[in-house]
Every structure is written in structure tokens, then in C-alpha cells.
PDB file of C-alpha atoms in Angstrom:
ATOM      1  CA  GLY A   1      36.103  64.194 -18.967  1.00  0.00           C
ATOM      2  CA  ALA A   2      34.765  63.611 -22.451  1.00  0.00           C
ATOM      3  CA  GLY A   3      37.251  60.807 -23.006  1.00  0.00           C
ATOM      4  CA  MET A   4      35.510  58.593 -20.470  1.00  0.00           C
ATOM      5  CA  ALA A   5      32.664  57.610 -22.773  1.00  0.00           C
ATOM      6  CA  GLU A   6      34.949  56.415 -25.543  1.00  0.00           C
ATOM      7  CA  GLY A   7      34.040  53.073 -27.071  1.00  0.00           C
ATOM      8  CA  HIS A   8      30.551  52.931 -25.557  1.00  0.00           C
ATOM      9  CA  GLY A   9      27.850  52.520 -28.167  1.00  0.00           C
ATOM     10  CA  PRO A  10      24.323  53.807 -27.557  1.00  0.00           C
ATOM     11  CA  GLY A  11      22.909  52.347 -24.377  1.00  0.00           C
ATOM     12  CA  ARG A  12      25.380  49.483 -24.267  1.00  0.00           C
ATOM     13  CA  CYS A  13      28.232  49.217 -21.805  1.00  0.00           C
ATOM     14  CA  ARG A  14      31.297  47.718 -23.428  1.00  0.00           C
ATOM     15  CA  CYS A  15      32.935  46.648 -20.187  1.00  0.00           C
ATOM     16  CA  CYS A  16      30.059  44.560 -18.818  1.00  0.00           C
ATOM     17  CA  GLY A  17      28.048  43.941 -21.989  1.00  0.00           C
ATOM     18  CA  ALA A  18      24.800  44.789 -20.211  1.00  0.00           C
ATOM     19  CA  ASP A  19      22.066  46.678 -22.029  1.00  0.00           C
ATOM     20  CA  GLY A  20      21.485  48.990 -19.115  1.00  0.00           C
ATOM     21  CA  GLY A  21      20.354  45.932 -17.160  1.00  0.00           C
ATOM     22  CA  GLU A  22      21.617  46.410 -13.623  1.00  0.00           C
ATOM     23  CA  ARG A  23      21.058  42.822 -12.598  1.00  0.00           C
ATOM     24  CA  GLY A  24      23.100  41.500 -15.489  1.00  0.00           C
ATOM     25  CA  ALA A  25      25.930  43.913 -14.711  1.00  0.00           C
ATOM     26  CA  ALA A  26      26.013  42.764 -11.088  1.00  0.00           C
ATOM     27  CA  TRP A  27      26.761  39.216 -12.277  1.00  0.00           C
ATOM     28  CA  GLY A  28      29.799  40.248 -14.304  1.00  0.00           C
ATOM     29  CA  LEU A  29      32.553  38.331 -12.509  1.00  0.00           C
ATOM     30  CA  HIS A  30      32.742  35.839 -15.399  1.00  0.00           C
ATOM     31  CA  LEU A  31      34.688  38.580 -17.205  1.00  0.00           C
ATOM     32  CA  ARG A  32      37.306  38.519 -14.434  1.00  0.00           C
ATOM     33  CA  ILE A  33      38.100  34.795 -14.681  1.00  0.00           C
ATOM     34  CA  ASP A  34      41.558  33.778 -15.839  1.00  0.00           C
ATOM     35  CA  ARG A  35      40.169  31.442 -18.517  1.00  0.00           C
ATOM     36  CA  GLY A  36      43.538  29.921 -19.328  1.00  0.00           C
ATOM     37  CA  ARG A  37      43.812  28.438 -15.838  1.00  0.00           C
ATOM     38  CA  LEU A  38      40.164  27.584 -15.194  1.00  0.00           C
ATOM     39  CA  GLN A  39      39.649  23.888 -14.435  1.00  0.00           C
ATOM     40  CA  CYS A  40      36.633  21.624 -14.242  1.00  0.00           C
ATOM     41  CA  LEU A  41      37.373  18.169 -12.836  1.00  0.00           C
ATOM     42  CA  ASN A  42      35.270  15.182 -13.942  1.00  0.00           C
ATOM     43  CA  GLU A  43      33.721  16.958 -16.932  1.00  0.00           C
ATOM     44  CA  ARG A  44      32.575  14.555 -19.647  1.00  0.00           C
ATOM     45  CA  ARG A  45      33.468  16.874 -22.539  1.00  0.00           C
ATOM     46  CA  GLU A  46      36.755  18.728 -22.201  1.00  0.00           C
ATOM     47  CA  GLY A  47      36.314  22.478 -21.961  1.00  0.00           C
ATOM     48  CA  SER A  48      32.572  22.282 -21.311  1.00  0.00           C
ATOM     49  CA  GLY A  49      32.909  23.350 -17.662  1.00  0.00           C
ATOM     50  CA  ALA A  50      34.356  26.721 -18.636  1.00  0.00           C
ATOM     51  CA  ARG A  51      31.278  27.541 -20.711  1.00  0.00           C
ATOM     52  CA  VAL A  52      28.880  27.654 -17.777  1.00  0.00           C
ATOM     53  CA  PHE A  53      30.580  30.875 -16.601  1.00  0.00           C
ATOM     54  CA  ARG A  54      28.978  33.396 -18.938  1.00  0.00           C
ATOM     55  CA  ALA A  55      26.832  36.519 -19.000  1.00  0.00           C
ATOM     56  CA  TRP A  56      23.672  36.441 -16.881  1.00  0.00           C
ATOM     57  CA  GLU A  57      21.638  37.371 -19.959  1.00  0.00           C
ATOM     58  CA  GLU A  58      22.966  34.248 -21.713  1.00  0.00           C
ATOM     59  CA  ARG A  59      22.146  31.790 -18.920  1.00  0.00           C
ATOM     60  CA  GLY A  60      19.184  30.396 -20.872  1.00  0.00           C
ATOM     61  CA  ASP A  61      21.385  28.987 -23.655  1.00  0.00           C
ATOM     62  CA  ARG A  62      20.611  25.255 -23.265  1.00  0.00           C
ATOM     63  CA  GLU A  63      23.368  24.285 -25.702  1.00  0.00           C
ATOM     64  CA  GLN A  64      26.010  25.306 -23.169  1.00  0.00           C
ATOM     65  CA  PHE A  65      26.287  22.947 -20.220  1.00  0.00           C
ATOM     66  CA  VAL A  66      28.681  20.667 -18.388  1.00  0.00           C
ATOM     67  CA  GLU A  67      27.872  17.079 -17.513  1.00  0.00           C
ATOM     68  CA  SER A  68      29.852  14.945 -15.091  1.00  0.00           C
ATOM     69  CA  ASP A  69      31.697  11.934 -16.417  1.00  0.00           C
ATOM     70  CA  GLU A  70      31.921   9.026 -13.996  1.00  0.00           C
ATOM     71  CA  ASP A  71      29.673   9.915 -11.106  1.00  0.00           C
ATOM     72  CA  ALA A  72      27.507  12.793  -9.957  1.00  0.00           C
ATOM     73  CA  GLU A  73      30.155  15.246  -8.774  1.00  0.00           C
ATOM     74  CA  LEU A  74      31.965  18.202 -10.289  1.00  0.00           C
ATOM     75  CA  LEU A  75      34.761  20.448  -9.050  1.00  0.00           C
ATOM     76  CA  PHE A  76      35.537  23.844 -10.544  1.00  0.00           C
ATOM     77  CA  ASN A  77      38.754  25.754  -9.875  1.00  0.00           C
ATOM     78  CA  VAL A  78      38.111  29.371 -10.825  1.00  0.00           C
ATOM     79  CA  PRO A  79      41.153  31.686 -10.773  1.00  0.00           C
ATOM     80  CA  PHE A  80      40.498  35.412 -11.082  1.00  0.00           C
ATOM     81  CA  THR A  81      42.617  38.084 -12.737  1.00  0.00           C
ATOM     82  CA  GLY A  82      42.623  40.123  -9.531  1.00  0.00           C
ATOM     83  CA  SER A  83      41.111  40.077  -6.069  1.00  0.00           C
ATOM     84  CA  VAL A  84      37.389  39.381  -5.735  1.00  0.00           C
ATOM     85  CA  LYS A  85      34.868  40.055  -3.003  1.00  0.00           C
ATOM     86  CA  LEU A  86      32.302  37.329  -3.677  1.00  0.00           C
ATOM     87  CA  LYS A  87      28.747  38.255  -2.665  1.00  0.00           C
ATOM     88  CA  ALA A  88      26.481  35.588  -4.149  1.00  0.00           C
ATOM     89  CA  VAL A  89      26.248  32.642  -6.534  1.00  0.00           C
ATOM     90  CA  ILE A  90      23.580  31.245  -8.850  1.00  0.00           C
ATOM     91  CA  VAL A  91      23.564  27.591  -9.932  1.00  0.00           C
ATOM     92  CA  MET A  92      21.260  26.647 -12.781  1.00  0.00           C
ATOM     93  CA  GLY A  93      20.639  23.050 -13.838  1.00  0.00           C
ATOM     94  CA  GLU A  94      18.092  20.811 -15.502  1.00  0.00           C
ATOM     95  CA  ASP A  95      14.605  20.490 -14.018  1.00  0.00           C
ATOM     96  CA  ASP A  96      15.325  16.894 -13.002  1.00  0.00           C
ATOM     97  CA  ASP A  97      17.470  14.783 -10.664  1.00  0.00           C
ATOM     98  CA  SER A  98      20.727  15.683 -12.466  1.00  0.00           C
ATOM     99  CA  HIS A  99      20.611  19.127 -10.783  1.00  0.00           C
ATOM    100  CA  PRO A 100      23.288  19.515  -8.071  1.00  0.00           C
ATOM    101  CA  SER A 101      21.864  19.434  -4.546  1.00  0.00           C
ATOM    102  CA  GLU A 102      24.860  20.761  -2.631  1.00  0.00           C
ATOM    103  CA  LEU A 103      27.640  23.285  -3.168  1.00  0.00           C
ATOM    104  CA  ARG A 104      30.790  23.726  -1.096  1.00  0.00           C
ATOM    105  CA  LEU A 105      32.890  26.831  -1.583  1.00  0.00           C
ATOM    106  CA  PHE A 106      36.617  27.011  -0.902  1.00  0.00           C
ATOM    107  CA  LYS A 107      38.928  29.945  -1.443  1.00  0.00           C
ATOM    108  CA  ASN A 108      42.558  30.444  -2.383  1.00  0.00           C
ATOM    109  CA  ILE A 109      43.458  26.771  -2.900  1.00  0.00           C
ATOM    110  CA  PRO A 110      44.804  26.855  -6.478  1.00  0.00           C
ATOM    111  CA  GLN A 111      44.173  23.693  -8.528  1.00  0.00           C
ATOM    112  CA  MET A 112      42.274  21.965  -5.776  1.00  0.00           C
ATOM    113  CA  SER A 113      41.689  18.201  -6.185  1.00  0.00           C
ATOM    114  CA  PHE A 114      38.802  15.956  -5.115  1.00  0.00           C
ATOM    115  CA  ASP A 115      41.012  14.802  -2.223  1.00  0.00           C
ATOM    116  CA  ASP A 116      41.378  18.416  -1.047  1.00  0.00           C
ATOM    117  CA  ALA A 117      37.589  18.784  -1.115  1.00  0.00           C
ATOM    118  CA  ALA A 118      37.312  16.586   1.974  1.00  0.00           C
ATOM    119  CA  ARG A 119      38.450  19.533   4.094  1.00  0.00           C
ATOM    120  CA  GLU A 120      36.135  22.019   5.784  1.00  0.00           C
ATOM    121  CA  PRO A 121      34.649  24.461   3.239  1.00  0.00           C
ATOM    122  CA  GLU A 122      34.393  28.208   3.808  1.00  0.00           C
ATOM    123  CA  GLN A 123      30.671  27.863   3.201  1.00  0.00           C
ATOM    124  CA  MET A 124      28.205  25.161   2.213  1.00  0.00           C
ATOM    125  CA  PHE A 125      24.832  25.510   0.499  1.00  0.00           C
ATOM    126  CA  SER A 126      21.917  23.133   0.098  1.00  0.00           C
ATOM    127  CA  LEU A 127      20.721  23.853  -3.431  1.00  0.00           C
ATOM    128  CA  ASN A 128      17.182  23.905  -4.722  1.00  0.00           C
ATOM    129  CA  PRO A 129      16.451  22.934  -8.326  1.00  0.00           C
ATOM    130  CA  ASP A 130      16.767  26.128 -10.364  1.00  0.00           C
ATOM    131  CA  PRO A 131      16.087  25.527 -14.076  1.00  0.00           C
ATOM    132  CA  VAL A 132      15.819  29.263 -14.881  1.00  0.00           C
ATOM    133  CA  GLY A 133      18.782  30.705 -12.971  1.00  0.00           C
ATOM    134  CA  GLU A 134      16.904  32.929 -10.533  1.00  0.00           C
ATOM    135  CA  LEU A 135      17.929  31.689  -7.073  1.00  0.00           C
ATOM    136  CA  GLU A 136      20.712  33.667  -5.443  1.00  0.00           C
ATOM    137  CA  TYR A 137      22.757  32.145  -2.640  1.00  0.00           C
ATOM    138  CA  PRO A 138      24.422  34.928  -0.616  1.00  0.00           C
ATOM    139  CA  THR A 139      27.902  34.248   0.713  1.00  0.00           C
ATOM    140  CA  LYS A 140      29.322  35.209   4.077  1.00  0.00           C
ATOM    141  CA  ILE A 141      31.097  38.199   2.561  1.00  0.00           C
ATOM    142  CA  ALA A 142      33.642  38.503   5.379  1.00  0.00           C
ATOM    143  CA  ARG A 143      34.969  35.077   4.412  1.00  0.00           C
ATOM    144  CA  PHE A 144      35.094  35.856   0.714  1.00  0.00           C
ATOM    145  CA  SER A 145      36.515  39.368   0.723  1.00  0.00           C
ATOM    146  CA  ASN A 146      39.927  38.607  -0.795  1.00  0.00           C
ATOM    147  CA  VAL A 147      39.503  35.711  -3.211  1.00  0.00           C
ATOM    148  CA  HIS A 148      41.955  35.101  -6.046  1.00  0.00           C
ATOM    149  CA  ASP A 149      41.110  31.403  -6.474  1.00  0.00           C
ATOM    150  CA  LEU A 150      37.582  30.117  -5.923  1.00  0.00           C
ATOM    151  CA  SER A 151      36.884  26.380  -5.814  1.00  0.00           C
ATOM    152  CA  MET A 152      33.295  25.207  -6.223  1.00  0.00           C
ATOM    153  CA  TYR A 153      32.678  21.591  -5.288  1.00  0.00           C
ATOM    154  CA  PHE A 154      29.353  19.964  -6.128  1.00  0.00           C
ATOM    155  CA  PRO A 155      29.466  16.606  -4.255  1.00  0.00           C
ATOM    156  CA  LYS A 156      26.022  15.278  -5.186  1.00  0.00           C
ATOM    157  CA  ASN A 157      22.795  15.786  -7.067  1.00  0.00           C
ATOM    158  CA  PHE A 158      19.168  14.747  -6.531  1.00  0.00           C
ATOM    159  CA  GLY A 159      19.726  11.122  -7.521  1.00  0.00           C
ATOM    160  CA  ALA A 160      20.572  10.892 -11.235  1.00  0.00           C
ATOM    161  CA  GLU A 161      23.681   9.012 -12.393  1.00  0.00           C
ATOM    162  CA  THR A 162      25.366  12.146 -13.708  1.00  0.00           C
ATOM    163  CA  MET A 163      25.280  15.827 -12.795  1.00  0.00           C
ATOM    164  CA  LYS A 164      24.401  18.609 -15.214  1.00  0.00           C
ATOM    165  CA  ILE A 165      24.992  22.353 -14.785  1.00  0.00           C
ATOM    166  CA  PHE A 166      23.931  24.947 -17.363  1.00  0.00           C
ATOM    167  CA  TYR A 167      25.066  28.173 -15.750  1.00  0.00           C
ATOM    168  CA  ILE A 168      27.000  29.403 -12.733  1.00  0.00           C
ATOM    169  CA  GLY A 169      26.669  33.072 -11.853  1.00  0.00           C
ATOM    170  CA  LEU A 170      29.164  34.903  -9.652  1.00  0.00           C
ATOM    171  CA  LYS A 171      28.254  38.246  -8.117  1.00  0.00           C
ATOM    172  CA  GLY A 172      30.724  40.542  -6.418  1.00  0.00           C
ATOM    173  CA  GLU A 173      33.411  43.177  -6.711  1.00  0.00           C
ATOM    174  CA  TRP A 174      36.720  42.876  -8.509  1.00  0.00           C
ATOM    175  CA  THR A 175      39.928  44.749  -7.704  1.00  0.00           C
ATOM    176  CA  GLU A 176      42.936  44.799  -9.964  1.00  0.00           C
ATOM    177  CA  ALA A 177      45.929  42.886  -8.686  1.00  0.00           C
ATOM    178  CA  HIS A 178      48.690  45.270  -7.627  1.00  0.00           C
ATOM    179  CA  ARG A 179      51.725  44.793  -9.786  1.00  0.00           C
ATOM    180  CA  HIS A 180      55.179  46.037  -8.947  1.00  0.00           C
ATOM    181  CA  LYS A 181      55.464  48.203 -12.050  1.00  0.00           C
ATOM    182  CA  VAL A 182      52.528  50.345 -10.901  1.00  0.00           C
ATOM    183  CA  THR A 183      54.512  51.293  -7.814  1.00  0.00           C
ATOM    184  CA  ILE A 184      57.485  52.296  -9.948  1.00  0.00           C
ATOM    185  CA  CYS A 185      55.220  54.525 -12.036  1.00  0.00           C
ATOM    186  CA  ASN A 186      53.905  56.194  -8.895  1.00  0.00           C
ATOM    187  CA  TYR A 187      57.395  57.073  -7.696  1.00  0.00           C
ATOM    188  CA  GLU A 188      58.434  58.387 -11.100  1.00  0.00           C
ATOM    189  CA  ALA A 189      55.251  60.383 -11.474  1.00  0.00           C
ATOM    190  CA  SER A 190      55.948  62.375  -8.283  1.00  0.00           C
ATOM    191  CA  PRO A 191      58.838  64.707  -9.137  1.00  0.00           C
ATOM    192  CA  ASN A 192      60.549  66.576  -6.346  1.00  0.00           C
ATOM    193  CA  PRO A 193      58.943  70.059  -6.132  1.00  0.00           C
ATOM    194  CA  ALA A 194      62.447  71.576  -6.078  1.00  0.00           C
ATOM    195  CA  ASP A 195      63.111  70.163  -9.542  1.00  0.00           C
ATOM    196  CA  HIS A 196      59.837  71.457 -10.880  1.00  0.00           C
ATOM    197  CA  GLN A 197      61.307  74.435 -12.741  1.00  0.00           C
ATOM    198  CA  LEU A 198      63.694  72.169 -14.628  1.00  0.00           C
ATOM    199  CA  GLN A 199      61.176  69.435 -15.308  1.00  0.00           C
ATOM    200  CA  GLN A 200      60.498  69.711 -19.031  1.00  0.00           C
ATOM    201  CA  ILE A 201      59.536  66.142 -19.807  1.00  0.00           C
ATOM    202  CA  THR A 202      56.348  64.503 -18.619  1.00  0.00           C
ATOM    203  CA  PRO A 203      57.123  62.317 -15.625  1.00  0.00           C
ATOM    204  CA  GLN A 204      54.905  59.511 -16.966  1.00  0.00           C
ATOM    205  CA  SER A 205      57.416  58.796 -19.698  1.00  0.00           C
ATOM    206  CA  HIS A 206      59.635  57.167 -17.076  1.00  0.00           C
ATOM    207  CA  CYS A 207      57.130  54.382 -16.464  1.00  0.00           C
ATOM    208  CA  ILE A 208      58.539  50.911 -16.779  1.00  0.00           C
ATOM    209  CA  SER A 209      55.929  48.750 -18.434  1.00  0.00           C
TER     210      SER A 209
END
């Protein structure tokens, strides 16, 4: 209907912020992160780890980066606001030895610690230096089809004392978490056909929000 286009300016999609750029829209999972619960362990500056999850079009912003504190490892715990099917990741760093050289992905271990990271990952990647954010690492989708917490462990870099990451891109599909109240609405919104003649009020008004 005509109501669908509401709030969309000319040529710009409000929900993904992409100017008609399909590639940028595909990397929109940063919008589905529960920012209040996102963690980055061993970050030098508090809150800097969260900033590397941003729009694909903004990956070149060199002001936004996270650097490790004590040694060259970082661990991100990324909770989503629903269920995610993760298809690929991008990891962009400096064009030097501070760039991470390995990534281990874990799923559905909320608030994972460095001790937890010793376990077997769902998938491991050897990373190539990627100072422009172009290299996509495809996941084994079957293993990442129902992710509500993603942990990204970067155990080492190419030899520098600290690790630096400028941008992490997450590509995939997001599904809203099913809440109980939705089910209640569905029941209320299906009146018994026998009552239909008497049904004067709109069934939706019974929804419990």
C-alpha cells in the first residue's frame, strides 16, 4: 500500500541508511546489535570496540578504531536484538603488523571470557591484511543460522605489540525475536466466525503490549 513508503526520503532507505548501494545494505547487521550489552575485552580505550561495528560506507573513518591494551588480542561479544543468520565477515585493520592475523568465531556463549576462548570455535579464519575493508570471509552458514550472541576472538596479529582494528563488517539476515505478547495478539486477532455478526470492535484493540 501507499503507507509502505512512509519516512523514506528520495533515494535513501531509512532502515539501512544505504544510498541505493546494495553492497552497503547487505552489511547492515551493525544495526541489529544490542549496543547496551556489546563487550570488547582488552580494549585500551573504553567503548572504542563498539565503534568498529558501523555502516559499510563509513568503514574508511580512520578516527574510529579499537586498539588492544596489554597484548595483541581482542575479544568481542556481540549480542543481537533477534536471531541472525551470519553469512560473512570483513575485518579491516592498519596496513602494518598490528592487523589481526586470525579470527575465531563462537556462537551463543553470552559474555564469553578469554578463558572460554580456549574451546573449539565454530569456525576459524586466517586473515590477510585488509586496510580498505574489501576482503569477505564467508562463514559456514549452517553453523551460523541461529545466532543471538556472536563472539569474535582475535588471538594474534602479524607481530606488533598491540592489535588495531578499524572496522568489522557483519553480513547476514536478521529475524525478530518472537515475544510472547505477539502470540497473544494473534489469538485475539482471530475472532470465532460464529461471533462475527456481533463483533463491532476491532480485534486488534485486545492486544496486550
